[in-house]
mmCIF file of N, CA and C in Angstrom:
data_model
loop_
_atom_site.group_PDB
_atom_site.id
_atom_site.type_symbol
_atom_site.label_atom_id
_atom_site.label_comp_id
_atom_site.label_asym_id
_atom_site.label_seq_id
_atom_site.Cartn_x
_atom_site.Cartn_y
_atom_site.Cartn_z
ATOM 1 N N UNK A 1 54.299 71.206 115.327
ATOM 2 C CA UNK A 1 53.235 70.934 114.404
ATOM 3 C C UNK A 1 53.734 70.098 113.239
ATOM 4 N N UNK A 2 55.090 70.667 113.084
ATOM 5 C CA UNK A 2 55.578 69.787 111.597
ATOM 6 C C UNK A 2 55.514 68.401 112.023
ATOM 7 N N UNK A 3 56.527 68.186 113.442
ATOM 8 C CA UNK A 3 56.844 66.883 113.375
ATOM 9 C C UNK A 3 55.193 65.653 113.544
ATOM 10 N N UNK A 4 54.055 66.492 114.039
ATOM 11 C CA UNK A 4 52.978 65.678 114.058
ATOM 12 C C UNK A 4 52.659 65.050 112.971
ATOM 13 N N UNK A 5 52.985 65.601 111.616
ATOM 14 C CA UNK A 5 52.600 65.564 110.700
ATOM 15 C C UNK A 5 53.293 64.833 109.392
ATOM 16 N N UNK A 6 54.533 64.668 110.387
ATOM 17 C CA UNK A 6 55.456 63.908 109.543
ATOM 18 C C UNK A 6 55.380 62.164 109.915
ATOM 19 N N UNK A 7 54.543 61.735 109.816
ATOM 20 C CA UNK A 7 54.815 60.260 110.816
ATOM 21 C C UNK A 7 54.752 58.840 110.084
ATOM 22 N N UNK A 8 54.612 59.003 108.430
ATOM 23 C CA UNK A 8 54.864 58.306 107.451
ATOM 24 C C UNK A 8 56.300 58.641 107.125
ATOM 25 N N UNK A 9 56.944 57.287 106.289
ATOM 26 C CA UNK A 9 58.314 56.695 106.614
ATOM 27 C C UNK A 9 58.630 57.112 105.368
ATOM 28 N N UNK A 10 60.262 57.604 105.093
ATOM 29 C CA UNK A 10 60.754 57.451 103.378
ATOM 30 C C UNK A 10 60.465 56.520 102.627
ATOM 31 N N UNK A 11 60.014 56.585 101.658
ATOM 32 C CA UNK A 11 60.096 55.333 101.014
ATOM 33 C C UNK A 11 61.309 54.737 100.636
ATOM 34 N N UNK A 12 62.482 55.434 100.399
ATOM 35 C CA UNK A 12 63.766 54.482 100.583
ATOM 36 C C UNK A 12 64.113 54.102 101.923
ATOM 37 N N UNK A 13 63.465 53.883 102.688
ATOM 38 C CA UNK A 13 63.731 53.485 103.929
ATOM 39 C C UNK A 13 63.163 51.545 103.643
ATOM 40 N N UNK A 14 63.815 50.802 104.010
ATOM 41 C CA UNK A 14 63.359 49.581 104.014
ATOM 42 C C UNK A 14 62.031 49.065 104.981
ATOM 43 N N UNK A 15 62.558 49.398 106.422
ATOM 44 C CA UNK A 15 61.874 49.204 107.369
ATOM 45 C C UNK A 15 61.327 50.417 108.277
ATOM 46 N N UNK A 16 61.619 51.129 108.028
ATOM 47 C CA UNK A 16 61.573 52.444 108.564
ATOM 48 C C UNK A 16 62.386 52.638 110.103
ATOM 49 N N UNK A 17 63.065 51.635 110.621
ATOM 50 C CA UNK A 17 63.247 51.914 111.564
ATOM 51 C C UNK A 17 63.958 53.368 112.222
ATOM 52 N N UNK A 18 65.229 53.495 110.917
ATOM 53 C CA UNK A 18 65.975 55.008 111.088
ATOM 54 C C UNK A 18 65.108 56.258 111.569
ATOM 55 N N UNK A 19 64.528 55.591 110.118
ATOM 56 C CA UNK A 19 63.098 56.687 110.250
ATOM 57 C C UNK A 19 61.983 57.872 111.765
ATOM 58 N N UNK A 20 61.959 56.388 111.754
ATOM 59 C CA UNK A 20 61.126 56.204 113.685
ATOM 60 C C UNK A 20 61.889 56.283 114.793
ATOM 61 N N UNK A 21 63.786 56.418 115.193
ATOM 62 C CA UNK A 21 64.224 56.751 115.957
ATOM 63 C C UNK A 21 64.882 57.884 115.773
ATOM 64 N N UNK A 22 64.811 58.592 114.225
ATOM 65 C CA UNK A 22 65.003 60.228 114.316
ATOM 66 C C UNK A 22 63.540 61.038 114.652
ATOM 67 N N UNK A 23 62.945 60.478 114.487
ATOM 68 C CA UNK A 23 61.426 61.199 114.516
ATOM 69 C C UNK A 23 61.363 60.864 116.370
ATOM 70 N N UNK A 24 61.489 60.084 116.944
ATOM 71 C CA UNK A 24 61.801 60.040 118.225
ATOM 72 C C UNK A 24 62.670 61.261 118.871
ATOM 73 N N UNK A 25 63.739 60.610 118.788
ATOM 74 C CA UNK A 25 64.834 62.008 119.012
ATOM 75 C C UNK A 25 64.328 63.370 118.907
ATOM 76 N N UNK A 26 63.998 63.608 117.505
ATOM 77 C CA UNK A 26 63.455 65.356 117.100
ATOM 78 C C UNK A 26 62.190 65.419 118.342
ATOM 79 N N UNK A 27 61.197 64.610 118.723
ATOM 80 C CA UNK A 27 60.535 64.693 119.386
ATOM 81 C C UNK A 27 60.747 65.271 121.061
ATOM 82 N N UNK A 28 62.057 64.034 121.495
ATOM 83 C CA UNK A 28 62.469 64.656 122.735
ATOM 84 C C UNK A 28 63.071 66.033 122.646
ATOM 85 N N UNK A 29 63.953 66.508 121.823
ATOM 86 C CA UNK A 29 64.314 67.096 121.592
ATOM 87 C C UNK A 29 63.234 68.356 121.845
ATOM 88 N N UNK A 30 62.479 68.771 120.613
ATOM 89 C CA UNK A 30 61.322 69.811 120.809
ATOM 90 C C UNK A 30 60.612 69.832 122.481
ATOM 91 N N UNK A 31 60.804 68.562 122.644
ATOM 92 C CA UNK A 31 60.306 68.585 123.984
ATOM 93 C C UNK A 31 60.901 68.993 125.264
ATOM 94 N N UNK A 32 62.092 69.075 124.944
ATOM 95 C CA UNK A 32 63.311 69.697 125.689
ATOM 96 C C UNK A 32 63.391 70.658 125.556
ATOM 97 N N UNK A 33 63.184 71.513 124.383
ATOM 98 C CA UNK A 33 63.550 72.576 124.156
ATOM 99 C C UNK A 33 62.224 73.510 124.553
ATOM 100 N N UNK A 34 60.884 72.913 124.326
ATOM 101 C CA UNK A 34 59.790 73.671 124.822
ATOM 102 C C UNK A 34 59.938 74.300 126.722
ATOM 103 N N UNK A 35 60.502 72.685 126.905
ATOM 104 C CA UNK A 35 60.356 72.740 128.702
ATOM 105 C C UNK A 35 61.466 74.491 128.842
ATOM 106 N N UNK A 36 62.623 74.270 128.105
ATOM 107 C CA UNK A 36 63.821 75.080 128.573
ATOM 108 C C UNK A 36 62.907 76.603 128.382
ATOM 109 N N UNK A 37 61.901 76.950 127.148
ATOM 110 C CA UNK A 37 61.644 77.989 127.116
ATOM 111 C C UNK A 37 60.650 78.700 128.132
ATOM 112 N N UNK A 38 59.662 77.000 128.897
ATOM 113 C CA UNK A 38 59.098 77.630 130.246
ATOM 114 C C UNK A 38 59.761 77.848 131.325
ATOM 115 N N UNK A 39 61.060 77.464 131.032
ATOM 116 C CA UNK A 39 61.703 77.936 132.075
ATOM 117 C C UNK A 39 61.996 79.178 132.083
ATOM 118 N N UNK A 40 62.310 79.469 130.857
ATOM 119 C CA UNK A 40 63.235 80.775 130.489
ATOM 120 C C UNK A 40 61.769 81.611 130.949
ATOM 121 N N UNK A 41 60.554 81.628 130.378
ATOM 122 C CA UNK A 41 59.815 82.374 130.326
ATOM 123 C C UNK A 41 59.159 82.689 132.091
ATOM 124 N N UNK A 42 59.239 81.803 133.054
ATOM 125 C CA UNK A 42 58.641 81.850 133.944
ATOM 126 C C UNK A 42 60.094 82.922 134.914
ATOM 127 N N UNK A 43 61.155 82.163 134.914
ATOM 128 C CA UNK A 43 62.632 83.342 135.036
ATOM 129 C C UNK A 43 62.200 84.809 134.743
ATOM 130 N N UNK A 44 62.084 85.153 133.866
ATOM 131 C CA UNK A 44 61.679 86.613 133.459
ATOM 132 C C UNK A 44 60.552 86.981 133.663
ATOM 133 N N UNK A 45 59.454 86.330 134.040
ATOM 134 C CA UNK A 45 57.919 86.280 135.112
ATOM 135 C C UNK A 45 58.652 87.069 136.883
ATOM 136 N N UNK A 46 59.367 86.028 136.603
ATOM 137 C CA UNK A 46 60.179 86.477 138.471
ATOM 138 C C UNK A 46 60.562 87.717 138.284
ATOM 139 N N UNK A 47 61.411 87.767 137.350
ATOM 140 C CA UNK A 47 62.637 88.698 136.858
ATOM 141 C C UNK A 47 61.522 90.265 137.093
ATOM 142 N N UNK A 48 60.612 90.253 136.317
ATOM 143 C CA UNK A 48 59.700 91.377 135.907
ATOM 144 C C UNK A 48 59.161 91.780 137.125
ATOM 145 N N UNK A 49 58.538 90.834 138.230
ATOM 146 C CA UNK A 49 58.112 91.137 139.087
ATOM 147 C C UNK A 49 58.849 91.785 140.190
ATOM 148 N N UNK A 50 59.831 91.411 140.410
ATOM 149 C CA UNK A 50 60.761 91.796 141.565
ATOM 150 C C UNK A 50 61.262 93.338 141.299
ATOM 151 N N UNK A 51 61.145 93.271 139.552
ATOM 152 C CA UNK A 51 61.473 94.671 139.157
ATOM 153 C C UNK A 51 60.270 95.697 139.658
ATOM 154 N N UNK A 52 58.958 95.436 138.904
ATOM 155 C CA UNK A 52 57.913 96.384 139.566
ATOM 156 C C UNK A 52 58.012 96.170 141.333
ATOM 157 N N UNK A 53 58.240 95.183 142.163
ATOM 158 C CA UNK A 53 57.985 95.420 143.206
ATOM 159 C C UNK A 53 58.914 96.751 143.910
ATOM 160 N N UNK A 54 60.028 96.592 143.299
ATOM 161 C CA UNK A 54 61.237 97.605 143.449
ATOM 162 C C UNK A 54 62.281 96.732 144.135
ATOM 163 N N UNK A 55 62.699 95.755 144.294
ATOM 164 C CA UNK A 55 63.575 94.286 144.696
ATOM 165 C C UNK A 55 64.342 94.313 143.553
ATOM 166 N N UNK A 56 66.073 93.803 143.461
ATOM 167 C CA UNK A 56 66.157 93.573 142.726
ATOM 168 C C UNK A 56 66.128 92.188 142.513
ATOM 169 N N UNK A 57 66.749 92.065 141.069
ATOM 170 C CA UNK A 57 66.283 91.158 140.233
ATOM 171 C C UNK A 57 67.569 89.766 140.124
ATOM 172 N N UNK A 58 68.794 90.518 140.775
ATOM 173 C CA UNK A 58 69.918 90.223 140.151
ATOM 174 C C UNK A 58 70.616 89.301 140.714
ATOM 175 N N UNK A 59 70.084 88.628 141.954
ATOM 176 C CA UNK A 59 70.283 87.278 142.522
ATOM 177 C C UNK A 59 69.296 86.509 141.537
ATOM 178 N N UNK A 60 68.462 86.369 141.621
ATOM 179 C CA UNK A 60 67.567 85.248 140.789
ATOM 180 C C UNK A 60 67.733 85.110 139.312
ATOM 181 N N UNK A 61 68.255 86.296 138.687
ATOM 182 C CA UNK A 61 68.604 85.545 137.485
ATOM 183 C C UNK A 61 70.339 85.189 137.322
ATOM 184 N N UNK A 62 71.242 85.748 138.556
ATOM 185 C CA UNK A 62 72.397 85.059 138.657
ATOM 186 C C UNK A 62 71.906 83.722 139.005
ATOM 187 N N UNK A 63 71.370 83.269 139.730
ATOM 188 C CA UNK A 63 71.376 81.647 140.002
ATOM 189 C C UNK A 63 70.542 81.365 138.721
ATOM 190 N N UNK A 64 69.961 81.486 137.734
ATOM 191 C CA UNK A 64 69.101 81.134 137.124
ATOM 192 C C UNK A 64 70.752 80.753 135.606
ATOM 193 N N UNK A 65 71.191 81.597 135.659
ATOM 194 C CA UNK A 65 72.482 81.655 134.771
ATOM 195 C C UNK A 65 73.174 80.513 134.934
ATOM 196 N N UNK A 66 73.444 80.491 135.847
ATOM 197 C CA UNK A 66 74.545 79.275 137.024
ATOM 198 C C UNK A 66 73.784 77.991 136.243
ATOM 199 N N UNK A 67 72.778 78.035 136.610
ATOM 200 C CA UNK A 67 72.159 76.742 136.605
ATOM 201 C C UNK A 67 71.899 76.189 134.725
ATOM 202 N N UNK A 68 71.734 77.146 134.027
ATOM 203 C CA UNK A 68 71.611 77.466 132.462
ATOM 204 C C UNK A 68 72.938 76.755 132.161
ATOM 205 N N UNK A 69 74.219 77.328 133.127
ATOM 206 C CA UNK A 69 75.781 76.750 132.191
ATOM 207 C C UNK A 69 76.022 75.408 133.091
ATOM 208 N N UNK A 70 75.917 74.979 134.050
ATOM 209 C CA UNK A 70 76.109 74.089 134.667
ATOM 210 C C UNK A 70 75.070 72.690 133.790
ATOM 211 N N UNK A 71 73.936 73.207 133.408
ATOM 212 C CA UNK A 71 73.189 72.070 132.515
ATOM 213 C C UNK A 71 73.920 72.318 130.856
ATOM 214 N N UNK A 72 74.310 73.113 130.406
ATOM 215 C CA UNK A 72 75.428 73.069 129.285
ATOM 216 C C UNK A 72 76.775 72.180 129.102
ATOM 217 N N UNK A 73 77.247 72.902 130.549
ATOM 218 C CA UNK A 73 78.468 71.649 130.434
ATOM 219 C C UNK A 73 78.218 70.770 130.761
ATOM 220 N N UNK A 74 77.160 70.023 131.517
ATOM 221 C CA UNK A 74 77.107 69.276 131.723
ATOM 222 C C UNK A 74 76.602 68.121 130.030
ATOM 223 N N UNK A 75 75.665 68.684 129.148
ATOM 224 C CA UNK A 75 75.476 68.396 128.070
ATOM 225 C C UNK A 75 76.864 68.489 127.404
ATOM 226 N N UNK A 76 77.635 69.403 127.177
ATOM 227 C CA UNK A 76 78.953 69.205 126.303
ATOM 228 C C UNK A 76 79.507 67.824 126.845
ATOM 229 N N UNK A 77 79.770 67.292 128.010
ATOM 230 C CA UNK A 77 80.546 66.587 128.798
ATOM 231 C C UNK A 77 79.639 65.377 128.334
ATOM 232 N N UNK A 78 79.143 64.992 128.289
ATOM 233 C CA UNK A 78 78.196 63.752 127.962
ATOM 234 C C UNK A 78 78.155 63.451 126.411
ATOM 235 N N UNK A 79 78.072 64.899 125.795
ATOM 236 C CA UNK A 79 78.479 64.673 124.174
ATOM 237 C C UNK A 79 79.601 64.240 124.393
ATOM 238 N N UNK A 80 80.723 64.614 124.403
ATOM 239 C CA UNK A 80 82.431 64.341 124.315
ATOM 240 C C UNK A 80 82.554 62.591 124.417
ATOM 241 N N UNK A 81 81.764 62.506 126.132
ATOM 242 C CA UNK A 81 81.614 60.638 125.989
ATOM 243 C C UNK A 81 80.892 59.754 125.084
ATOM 244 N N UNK A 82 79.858 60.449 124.690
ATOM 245 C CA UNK A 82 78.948 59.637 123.768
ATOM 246 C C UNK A 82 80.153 59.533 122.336
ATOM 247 N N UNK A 83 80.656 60.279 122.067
ATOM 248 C CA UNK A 83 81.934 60.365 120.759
ATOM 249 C C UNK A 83 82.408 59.663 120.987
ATOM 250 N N UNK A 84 83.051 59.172 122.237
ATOM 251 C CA UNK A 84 84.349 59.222 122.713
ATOM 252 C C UNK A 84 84.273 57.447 122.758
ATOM 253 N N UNK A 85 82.738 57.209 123.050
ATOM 254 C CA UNK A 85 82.507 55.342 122.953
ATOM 255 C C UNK A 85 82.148 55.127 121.731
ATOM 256 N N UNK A 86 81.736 55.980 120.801
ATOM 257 C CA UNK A 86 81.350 55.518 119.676
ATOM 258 C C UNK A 86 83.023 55.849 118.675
ATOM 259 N N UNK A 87 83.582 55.850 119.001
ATOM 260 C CA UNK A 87 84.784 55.853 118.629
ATOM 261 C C UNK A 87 85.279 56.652 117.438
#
């Protein structure tokens, strides 16, 4: 909601461009972070169900884990290069 609302530029900004590719970023960002929480939330949809069915639960949120750190490192590993060219 904030960032909708933020979409006028600093005024010490010359051109605003800074401006308009952090407001970008924060955007994907929230938008990334919304997707990760339907994930999370639909996981524990499974999670809950398998529990009332009387199944367990504990393969699906082991692979659900796996897949949580494998997209982590994989983000650390891409930070490190993005540093690593920007010198």
């Amino acid at each position: 909601m904030i960032l909708e609302t933020q979409t006028g530029r600093p005024a010490s900004e010359v051109d605003g461009t800074g401006w308009t590719e952090s407001l970008t970023r924060a955007r994907r960002a929230r938008d990334g972070l919304a997707h990760r929480l339907l994930e999370v939330m639909a996981a524990l949809g499974r999670t809950s169900i398998a529990i009332a069915s009387g199944e367990s639960a504990a393969d699906g949120l082991t692979a659900f884990v796996a897949a949580l750190q494998r997209d982590a490192t994989a983000r650390a590993e891409a930070q490190r290069e993005v540093e690593a060219l920007a010198g």
